[in-house]
Coordinates of C-alpha atoms and ligand atoms in Angstrom, one line a residue:
M155 CA 80.9 125.3 119.1
T156 CA 78.2 124.1 116.7
T157 CA 79.0 121.4 114.3
F158 CA 76.7 120.3 111.6
E159 CA 75.5 116.7 111.8
Y160 CA 75.9 115.0 108.4
S161 CA 73.8 112.0 107.4
P162 CA 76.1 109.1 106.4
A163 CA 76.9 109.1 102.7
L164 CA 78.2 105.6 102.3
E165 CA 80.0 104.5 99.1
S166 CA 78.4 101.3 98.0
R167 CA 80.7 98.2 98.2
S168 CA 78.7 96.3 95.6
I169 CA 81.2 97.3 92.9
V170 CA 83.8 95.0 94.4
S171 CA 83.7 91.2 94.3
I172 CA 86.2 89.7 96.7
Q173 CA 86.9 86.0 96.4
P174 CA 86.9 84.0 99.6
E175 CA 90.5 82.8 99.0
Y176 CA 93.4 83.8 96.7
G177 CA 96.6 82.1 95.5
H178 CA 99.6 83.8 93.9
F179 CA 99.8 85.4 90.4
I180 CA 102.6 83.7 88.6
N181 CA 103.3 83.7 84.9
G182 CA 100.1 85.4 84.0
V183 CA 97.7 83.1 85.9
F184 CA 96.5 82.6 89.5
V185 CA 98.0 79.5 91.0
T186 CA 97.0 77.9 94.3
G187 CA 99.0 78.8 97.4
T188 CA 99.3 77.2 100.8
N189 CA 99.1 78.3 104.5
H190 CA 96.4 80.9 103.9
F191 CA 95.9 83.7 106.4
V192 CA 93.2 86.3 106.6
T193 CA 93.1 89.9 105.6
I194 CA 90.6 92.0 107.5
N195 CA 88.8 95.3 107.3
P196 CA 90.5 97.3 110.1
A197 CA 87.4 99.4 110.5
D198 CA 85.3 96.6 111.8
E199 CA 87.6 93.5 111.9
E200 CA 85.4 91.7 109.3
V201 CA 87.4 89.0 107.5
L202 CA 87.5 90.0 103.8
S203 CA 89.4 87.1 102.4
R204 CA 92.1 84.5 102.9
V205 CA 95.4 84.9 101.0
A206 CA 98.3 82.5 100.6
L207 CA 101.6 82.8 102.6
G208 CA 104.2 82.6 99.9
N209 CA 107.2 80.3 100.6
A210 CA 110.6 79.9 99.0
D211 CA 109.2 77.6 96.4
D212 CA 106.5 80.1 95.3
I213 CA 109.2 82.8 95.1
D214 CA 111.3 80.5 93.1
R215 CA 108.5 79.8 90.6
A216 CA 107.7 83.5 90.3
V217 CA 111.4 84.5 89.8
D218 CA 111.8 81.8 87.1
A219 CA 108.7 83.1 85.3
A220 CA 110.0 86.7 85.5
R221 CA 113.4 85.6 84.2
I222 CA 112.0 83.8 81.2
A223 CA 109.7 86.7 80.5
F224 CA 112.6 89.1 80.7
E225 CA 114.8 87.2 78.4
A226 CA 112.3 85.9 75.9
T227 CA 109.9 88.8 75.6
W228 CA 110.2 92.0 77.6
S229 CA 113.8 92.9 77.2
K230 CA 113.5 92.3 73.4
M231 CA 110.4 94.3 73.0
P232 CA 110.9 97.9 71.6
G233 CA 110.3 100.6 74.2
K234 CA 107.4 101.9 72.2
E235 CA 105.6 98.6 72.5
R236 CA 106.3 98.3 76.2
G237 CA 104.9 101.8 76.6
K238 CA 101.6 100.7 75.0
Y239 CA 101.1 98.1 77.7
L240 CA 101.7 100.8 80.4
Y241 CA 99.2 103.1 78.8
R242 CA 96.7 100.3 78.6
I243 CA 97.2 99.5 82.3
A244 CA 96.9 103.2 83.2
R245 CA 93.6 103.5 81.3
I246 CA 92.2 100.3 82.9
L247 CA 93.1 101.7 86.4
Q248 CA 91.1 104.8 85.5
E249 CA 88.1 102.8 84.2
R250 CA 88.1 100.6 87.3
A251 CA 88.9 103.5 89.7
R252 CA 85.9 103.1 91.9
E253 CA 86.4 99.4 92.3
F254 CA 90.0 100.0 93.3
A255 CA 89.1 102.8 95.7
V256 CA 86.4 100.8 97.5
L257 CA 88.6 97.8 97.8
E258 CA 91.6 99.8 99.1
S259 CA 89.4 101.5 101.7
L260 CA 88.0 98.1 102.8
D261 CA 91.3 96.4 103.1
N262 CA 93.4 99.3 104.5
G263 CA 90.9 101.4 106.5
K264 CA 91.7 104.7 104.7
P265 CA 88.8 107.1 103.9
I266 CA 87.2 106.7 100.5
R267 CA 87.7 110.4 99.9
E268 CA 91.5 109.7 99.9
S269 CA 91.5 106.4 98.1
R270 CA 89.2 107.8 95.4
D271 CA 90.8 111.3 95.0
I272 CA 94.5 110.5 95.8
D273 CA 95.7 106.9 95.8
V274 CA 93.9 105.6 92.7
P275 CA 94.4 108.7 90.4
L276 CA 98.0 108.9 91.4
A277 CA 98.6 105.2 90.7
A278 CA 97.1 105.7 87.2
A279 CA 99.3 108.8 86.8
H280 CA 102.4 106.8 87.6
F281 CA 101.6 104.4 84.8
F282 CA 100.8 107.2 82.3
Y283 CA 104.0 109.1 83.2
H284 CA 106.2 106.0 82.9
A285 CA 104.5 104.9 79.7
G286 CA 105.9 108.1 78.2
W287 CA 109.4 107.2 79.2
A288 CA 109.5 103.7 77.7
D289 CA 110.5 104.8 74.2
K290 CA 112.8 107.6 75.2
L291 CA 115.4 105.8 77.3
D292 CA 118.1 106.1 74.7
Y293 CA 117.7 109.8 74.1
A294 CA 117.3 111.3 77.6
G295 CA 120.8 111.5 79.1
L296 CA 120.4 108.2 81.0
G297 CA 123.9 107.0 80.0
H298 CA 125.1 105.2 76.9
A299 CA 122.6 102.5 75.8
P300 CA 120.9 102.1 79.1
R301 CA 119.6 98.6 79.8
A302 CA 117.3 97.1 82.4
H303 CA 118.8 95.2 85.3
G304 CA 116.6 92.1 84.7
V305 CA 114.3 90.8 87.4
A306 CA 113.3 93.2 90.2
G307 CA 112.1 91.9 93.6
Q308 CA 109.8 94.5 95.0
I309 CA 108.4 94.7 98.6
I310 CA 105.7 97.2 99.6
P311 CA 104.0 98.4 102.8
W312 CA 100.4 98.7 103.8
N313 CA 100.0 102.5 104.0
F314 CA 99.4 103.1 100.2
P315 CA 99.1 99.6 98.8
L316 CA 98.1 100.3 95.2
L317 CA 100.1 103.5 95.0
M318 CA 103.3 101.9 96.2
L319 CA 102.7 99.1 93.7
A320 CA 102.5 101.7 91.0
W321 CA 105.6 103.5 92.2
K322 CA 107.4 100.1 92.0
I323 CA 106.0 98.4 88.9
A324 CA 105.6 101.4 86.5
P325 CA 109.2 102.5 86.3
A326 CA 110.5 98.9 86.4
L327 CA 108.4 97.9 83.4
A328 CA 109.1 101.2 81.5
A329 CA 112.8 100.5 81.9
G330 CA 112.4 96.9 80.6
N331 CA 112.6 94.9 83.9
T332 CA 110.2 92.2 84.9
V333 CA 109.0 92.0 88.5
V334 CA 108.1 89.9 91.4
L335 CA 106.1 92.0 93.9
K336 CA 105.1 91.1 97.4
P337 CA 102.3 93.2 98.9
A338 CA 102.0 93.8 102.7
E339 CA 100.3 91.1 104.7
T340 CA 97.4 93.4 105.9
T341 CA 96.7 94.9 102.5
P342 CA 97.1 92.4 99.6
L343 CA 93.7 92.8 97.9
T344 CA 94.4 95.7 95.5
A345 CA 97.6 94.0 94.3
L346 CA 95.6 90.9 93.5
L347 CA 93.0 93.0 91.7
F348 CA 95.9 94.6 89.8
A349 CA 97.0 91.1 88.7
Q350 CA 93.6 90.9 87.0
V351 CA 94.3 94.2 85.3
C352 CA 97.5 92.7 83.9
Q353 CA 95.5 89.9 82.4
Q354 CA 92.9 92.4 81.0
A355 CA 95.7 94.4 79.5
E356 CA 97.1 91.2 78.0
L357 CA 100.5 91.9 79.5
P358 CA 102.8 89.0 78.4
P359 CA 102.9 86.3 81.1
G360 CA 105.6 86.6 83.7
V361 CA 106.3 90.3 83.3
V362 CA 104.4 91.0 86.5
N363 CA 104.2 88.3 89.3
I364 CA 102.6 88.8 92.6
V365 CA 103.3 86.6 95.6
T366 CA 101.5 87.4 98.8
G367 CA 102.8 86.7 102.3
D368 CA 104.6 88.2 105.2
G369 CA 108.1 89.2 106.2
R370 CA 109.3 85.6 105.6
T371 CA 108.1 85.8 102.0
G372 CA 109.8 89.2 101.6
A373 CA 113.1 87.8 102.9
A374 CA 112.9 84.8 100.6
L375 CA 112.5 87.2 97.7
V376 CA 115.4 89.4 98.8
D377 CA 117.6 86.3 99.2
H378 CA 116.7 84.7 95.9
P379 CA 119.8 84.5 93.7
G380 CA 117.7 85.1 90.6
I381 CA 116.8 88.7 91.3
D382 CA 119.0 91.6 90.1
K383 CA 117.4 94.4 92.0
V384 CA 115.5 95.0 95.2
A385 CA 113.1 97.8 95.7
F386 CA 111.7 98.1 99.2
T387 CA 109.5 100.5 101.0
G388 CA 108.8 100.0 104.7
S389 CA 110.5 100.2 108.1
T390 CA 114.1 101.3 108.6
E391 CA 114.7 98.2 110.6
V392 CA 113.7 95.9 107.7
G393 CA 115.6 98.2 105.3
K394 CA 118.7 97.7 107.3
A395 CA 118.2 93.9 107.3
I396 CA 117.8 94.0 103.5
A397 CA 121.0 96.1 103.1
R398 CA 122.9 93.5 105.2
A399 CA 121.4 90.6 103.2
I400 CA 122.4 91.9 99.8
A401 CA 125.8 93.4 100.8
P402 CA 127.8 90.3 99.6
T403 CA 125.8 90.2 96.3
K404 CA 125.7 92.2 93.1
K405 CA 122.1 93.1 93.7
K406 CA 121.1 96.7 93.3
A407 CA 118.7 98.3 95.8
T408 CA 116.6 101.2 96.5
L409 CA 115.2 101.6 100.0
E410 CA 112.5 103.9 101.0
L411 CA 112.2 103.9 104.8
G412 CA 110.9 105.9 107.7
G413 CA 110.7 109.6 108.4
K414 CA 110.1 112.2 111.1
G415 CA 109.3 115.2 108.9
A416 CA 109.7 118.7 110.3
N417 CA 106.9 121.1 109.4
I418 CA 108.4 124.5 110.2
V419 CA 106.3 127.6 110.7
F420 CA 108.0 131.0 110.7
D421 CA 106.3 134.0 112.3
D422 CA 105.5 135.6 108.9
A423 CA 103.6 132.5 107.7
P424 CA 99.9 132.9 106.6
I425 CA 98.4 131.2 109.7
D426 CA 95.1 130.0 108.3
E427 CA 96.6 128.3 105.3
C428 CA 99.3 126.9 107.5
V429 CA 96.8 125.3 109.8
E430 CA 95.3 123.4 106.8
G431 CA 98.9 122.3 105.9
I432 CA 99.6 121.1 109.4
V433 CA 96.3 119.0 109.3
D434 CA 97.1 117.6 105.9
G435 CA 100.7 116.9 107.0
I436 CA 99.8 114.7 109.9
F437 CA 96.2 113.5 109.6
F438 CA 96.3 112.5 106.0
N439 CA 96.0 108.7 105.7
Q440 CA 95.8 108.5 109.6
G441 CA 99.4 109.7 109.7
H442 CA 100.5 106.4 108.1
V443 CA 102.8 108.3 105.8
C444 CA 106.5 108.0 105.8
C445 CA 106.9 111.7 104.8
A446 CA 104.2 112.9 107.3
G447 CA 104.9 116.3 108.9
S448 CA 105.0 114.6 112.3
R449 CA 107.2 117.2 114.0
L450 CA 105.6 120.7 114.1
L451 CA 108.2 123.4 114.7
L452 CA 106.6 126.7 115.6
Q453 CA 108.4 130.0 115.9
E454 CA 107.8 130.9 119.6
N455 CA 106.0 134.2 119.1
I456 CA 103.2 132.7 117.0
A457 CA 103.0 129.3 118.7
A458 CA 100.0 130.1 120.9
E459 CA 98.0 131.5 118.0
V460 CA 98.7 128.6 115.7
L461 CA 97.9 126.1 118.4
E462 CA 94.6 127.7 119.2
K463 CA 93.5 127.7 115.5
L464 CA 94.8 124.2 115.1
K465 CA 92.7 122.9 117.9
I466 CA 89.6 124.6 116.5
R467 CA 90.3 122.9 113.1
M468 CA 91.1 119.5 114.7
A469 CA 87.7 119.5 116.4
K470 CA 86.1 119.4 112.9
I471 CA 87.9 116.3 111.8
R472 CA 85.4 113.5 111.2
V473 CA 86.6 110.2 112.4
G474 CA 84.7 107.1 111.3
D475 CA 83.6 104.7 108.6
P476 CA 86.1 104.8 105.8
L477 CA 83.4 104.2 103.2
D478 CA 81.5 107.3 104.4
K479 CA 82.3 110.1 102.0
N480 CA 82.2 112.6 104.9
T481 CA 85.0 110.8 106.7
D482 CA 88.4 112.6 107.1
L483 CA 90.2 110.1 109.4
G484 CA 89.7 106.4 108.9
A485 CA 90.8 103.3 110.8
I486 CA 94.3 102.5 112.0
N487 CA 95.6 99.7 109.7
S488 CA 96.2 97.0 112.2
R489 CA 96.1 96.1 115.9
A490 CA 99.9 96.0 115.9
Q491 CA 100.1 99.5 114.5
L492 CA 97.5 100.7 117.0
N493 CA 99.6 99.2 119.8
K494 CA 102.6 101.0 118.6
I495 CA 100.8 104.4 118.5
Q496 CA 99.5 103.8 122.0
T497 CA 102.9 102.8 123.3
L498 CA 104.6 105.9 121.9
S499 CA 101.8 108.2 123.0
Q500 CA 102.1 106.8 126.5
A501 CA 105.9 107.4 126.4
G502 CA 105.1 111.0 125.4
E503 CA 103.0 111.5 128.5
S504 CA 105.4 109.8 130.8
E505 CA 108.3 111.8 129.5
G506 CA 106.4 115.0 130.4
A507 CA 104.7 116.2 127.1
E508 CA 101.1 117.3 127.3
R509 CA 98.5 115.4 125.2
W510 CA 95.4 116.9 123.6
S511 CA 92.7 115.5 121.4
P512 CA 89.3 116.9 120.5
D513 CA 86.1 115.3 121.8
C514 CA 85.3 112.6 119.4
S515 CA 83.6 109.3 119.7
L516 CA 85.4 106.3 118.2
P517 CA 83.6 103.3 116.7
K518 CA 83.5 100.3 119.1
K519 CA 84.8 97.7 116.7
G520 CA 88.0 97.9 114.7
F521 CA 91.2 99.9 115.3
W522 CA 90.8 103.6 116.0
Y523 CA 92.9 106.5 117.3
P524 CA 91.7 110.1 117.7
P525 CA 93.6 113.0 116.1
T526 CA 96.2 114.0 118.8
I527 CA 98.8 116.6 119.5
F528 CA 101.5 116.8 122.1
T529 CA 102.8 120.1 123.2
G530 CA 105.8 120.8 125.5
V531 CA 107.8 118.2 123.5
T532 CA 111.6 118.4 123.6
Q533 CA 114.2 117.1 121.2
A534 CA 115.1 114.3 123.6
H535 CA 111.5 112.9 123.9
R536 CA 110.9 109.6 122.1
I537 CA 107.9 111.2 120.3
A538 CA 110.2 113.7 118.8
R539 CA 112.7 111.1 117.5
E540 CA 110.8 107.9 116.7
E541 CA 108.3 107.5 113.8
I542 CA 104.8 107.0 115.4
F543 CA 103.1 106.4 112.0
G544 CA 99.7 107.5 113.3
P545 CA 97.6 110.6 113.8
V546 CA 99.8 112.0 116.5
L547 CA 101.7 115.4 116.1
S548 CA 104.6 116.4 118.3
V549 CA 104.8 120.2 118.7
L550 CA 108.1 121.9 119.4
T551 CA 109.1 125.6 119.3
F552 CA 112.1 127.7 118.2
R553 CA 113.2 131.3 118.6
T554 CA 115.5 132.1 115.8
P555 CA 115.4 130.7 112.2
Q556 CA 118.8 129.2 112.8
E557 CA 117.6 127.3 115.9
G558 CA 114.6 126.1 113.8
M559 CA 116.9 124.6 111.2
E560 CA 119.1 122.9 113.8
K561 CA 116.1 121.3 115.5
A562 CA 114.6 120.3 112.2
N563 CA 117.9 118.5 111.2
D564 CA 118.4 116.9 114.6
S565 CA 116.8 113.6 113.6
P566 CA 118.1 110.2 112.4
Y567 CA 115.8 110.6 109.5
G568 CA 115.7 113.0 106.5
L569 CA 112.8 112.3 104.3
S570 CA 110.5 115.4 104.1
A571 CA 110.2 118.9 105.5
G572 CA 107.7 121.8 105.1
I573 CA 108.5 125.5 105.3
W574 CA 105.8 128.1 106.0
S575 CA 106.8 131.7 105.3
E576 CA 105.6 134.6 103.2
K577 CA 109.2 135.5 102.2
G578 CA 110.6 133.7 99.2
S579 CA 114.2 134.4 100.3
R580 CA 113.6 132.8 103.7
I581 CA 112.0 129.7 102.0
L582 CA 115.1 129.3 99.7
W583 CA 117.5 129.9 102.7
A584 CA 115.7 127.3 104.8
A585 CA 115.4 124.7 101.9
Q586 CA 119.2 124.9 101.6
Q587 CA 119.8 124.2 105.3
L588 CA 117.4 121.3 105.5
K589 CA 118.7 117.7 105.2
A590 CA 115.5 116.3 103.6
G591 CA 114.9 114.6 100.3
V592 CA 111.6 116.4 99.7
I593 CA 110.8 119.9 100.8
W594 CA 107.5 121.6 100.4
A595 CA 106.9 125.3 100.8
N596 CA 103.6 126.7 101.9
T597 CA 102.0 123.3 101.3
F598 CA 102.5 119.7 102.4
N599 CA 102.1 116.1 101.1
K600 CA 101.9 116.9 97.4
F601 CA 102.9 114.1 95.1
D602 CA 103.6 114.0 91.4
P603 CA 105.1 111.1 89.3
A604 CA 107.5 113.5 87.7
S605 CA 109.0 114.5 91.0
P606 CA 111.8 112.4 92.6
F607 CA 111.1 111.2 96.2
G608 CA 113.4 109.7 98.7
G609 CA 115.6 110.5 101.7
Y610 CA 118.8 111.1 103.5
K611 CA 120.3 109.3 106.5
E612 CA 118.0 106.5 107.9
S613 CA 115.2 107.4 105.5
G614 CA 116.8 105.3 102.8
W615 CA 118.8 105.0 99.6
G616 CA 118.0 106.3 96.2
R617 CA 115.0 108.1 94.7
E618 CA 111.7 107.0 93.2
G619 CA 109.7 108.9 90.7
G620 CA 110.8 111.2 87.9
R621 CA 114.0 110.8 85.9
H622 CA 116.0 110.0 89.0
G623 CA 113.7 107.1 90.0
L624 CA 113.9 105.7 86.5
T625 CA 117.7 105.5 86.6
A626 CA 117.5 103.1 89.6
Y627 CA 116.0 100.5 87.1
L628 CA 118.7 101.0 84.5
A629 CA 122.3 100.2 84.1
S630 CA 124.7 101.3 81.3
A631 CA 125.6 98.7 78.7
E632 CA 129.1 98.5 80.2
E633 CA 127.8 97.9 83.7
N634 CA 125.5 95.1 82.4
N635 CA 128.4 93.3 80.8
D636 CA 130.6 93.0 83.9
Ligands
LIG971 P1 107.7 96.3 107.7 O1 108.9 97.0 107.3 O2 107.9 95.1 108.6 O3 106.8 95.9 106.5 C1 107.0 96.4 105.2 C2 107.0 95.3 104.2 O4 108.2 94.5 104.3 C3 105.9 94.3 104.3 O5 105.5 93.8 103.0 C4 106.5 93.1 105.0 O6 105.9 91.9 104.8 C5 107.9 93.1 104.5 N1 108.9 92.5 105.3 C6 108.9 92.4 106.7 N2 110.1 91.8 107.1 C7 110.8 91.6 106.0 C8 112.1 91.0 105.8 N3 112.9 90.6 106.8 N4 112.6 90.9 104.5 C9 111.8 91.4 103.5 N5 110.6 91.9 103.6 C10 110.1 92.0 104.9 O7 106.8 97.4 108.5 P2 105.6 97.1 109.5 O8 106.1 96.1 110.6 O9 104.4 96.8 108.8 O10 105.5 98.5 110.3 C11 106.4 98.9 111.3 C12 106.8 100.3 111.3 O11 107.5 100.6 110.1 C13 105.6 101.3 111.2 O12 105.1 101.5 112.5 C14 106.2 102.5 110.6 O13 106.9 103.3 111.6 C15 107.2 101.9 109.7 N6 106.8 101.8 108.3 C16 107.2 102.7 107.4 C17 106.7 102.7 106.1 C18 107.1 103.7 105.1 O14 106.4 104.0 104.2 N7 108.3 104.3 105.2 C19 105.7 101.7 105.7 C20 105.4 100.8 106.6 C21 105.9 100.8 107.9
LIG972 MG1 93.4 94.3 105.5

């Protein structure tokens, strides 16, 4: 097959200025930190900067600042005024969009096409959307005189660093909470740039605090007696540890954890569109997506045709420099994540599934994995049950629609699912059977701030986004007085 050779079309990195070292952002200013560690560009292992490893004292200072800001300023401010700050932040994110996109791609490894067209615009959209909520809380059926919880401790992962920050901070602030946020250890830089946006927007000091660090910093935040609510996105294992840690306390929590989304193709599906949806479902963001369509369930009589077309399409995926505008699949975020993908893929092979990847040359430096599919996968295989969180698709088949539903639901997770069929009645029937928080029909991986997102079973507690997500940051007046 002929493929066109594209000349590289590199996005310039001159728009970002990265400091050699960062401290934490507490009470509206950057303060020095200790025990700095490096954050690298996973595409070439270049050291980008050194960030501080937050300890219990840093968390304590940040929570104090957030508490004072909550009591003295933010909770007293009319919602309409809070909304103005959120609008201002949203507009600054748009104005500085290219800077954020380049920095995100450098620190995370994701293609600029995605950080530019998805992560950053959606992050701004979350602030716009929640800005509109800030002055309507009393009139929208959110309970009698809804009130903020107080200080929210927020912990985010590395797969969508700025977007997850927006998912956490925008609703918290709209509802009148103040926050202490801890970004992931491999991707702290856009959160630190966001701290500068808070300064630029003249957000009152202490409303947003950012403490960098690793799991120990996150645990210190969860354990701090001064926080009222925990919002976490990350692994199911850490989610369970957080649930245990807060069980004896009055802290509220939302947990957004792993997934093993079923992408289900019925034999009446439009095959060409569906192939695009399969690619989008698993290769978007290198498959580092909690709601990825990582289990493809094909109705048996069309399986061969779908797989043939999928392989032709996969051969056209361009893997390489995240800053090249032609790139579809960027770098794996860390060596640890690459090891996990390799281990699970190895398990797939040794348990009897068949691996296939197109011919593609991977860069020598950095962390890379080719787009991969496994066929002949059974329900018992590890690659059908465990979250791989990489560009690896497990393909299973089913004969009857009922069998398809049973296989789709046979998972400890229940975050997302996709249904491909031309029949509306079949789509509605399947959507009712599926135990998944988000279900897409004839599309995949579509996000909107107005739409609630979250899971069943081991995929977590609660919802983020939309009106449902907002309620997680609010309590009724009665509840707050207990
Ligand atoms: P992780 O759950 O350890 O990390 C997520 C965040 O939690 C990071 O900010 C981390 O510093 C923090 N953290 C770690 N231990 C903590 C603790 N005890 N208390 C409080 N905070 C803590 O995830 P990791 O190790 O980066 O990835 C492991 C696997 O988790 C991935 O391979 C993937 O399967 C899954 N994952 C799922 C995500 C999702 O969006 N659902 C996001 C990231 C990872
Ligand atoms: Mg990094």
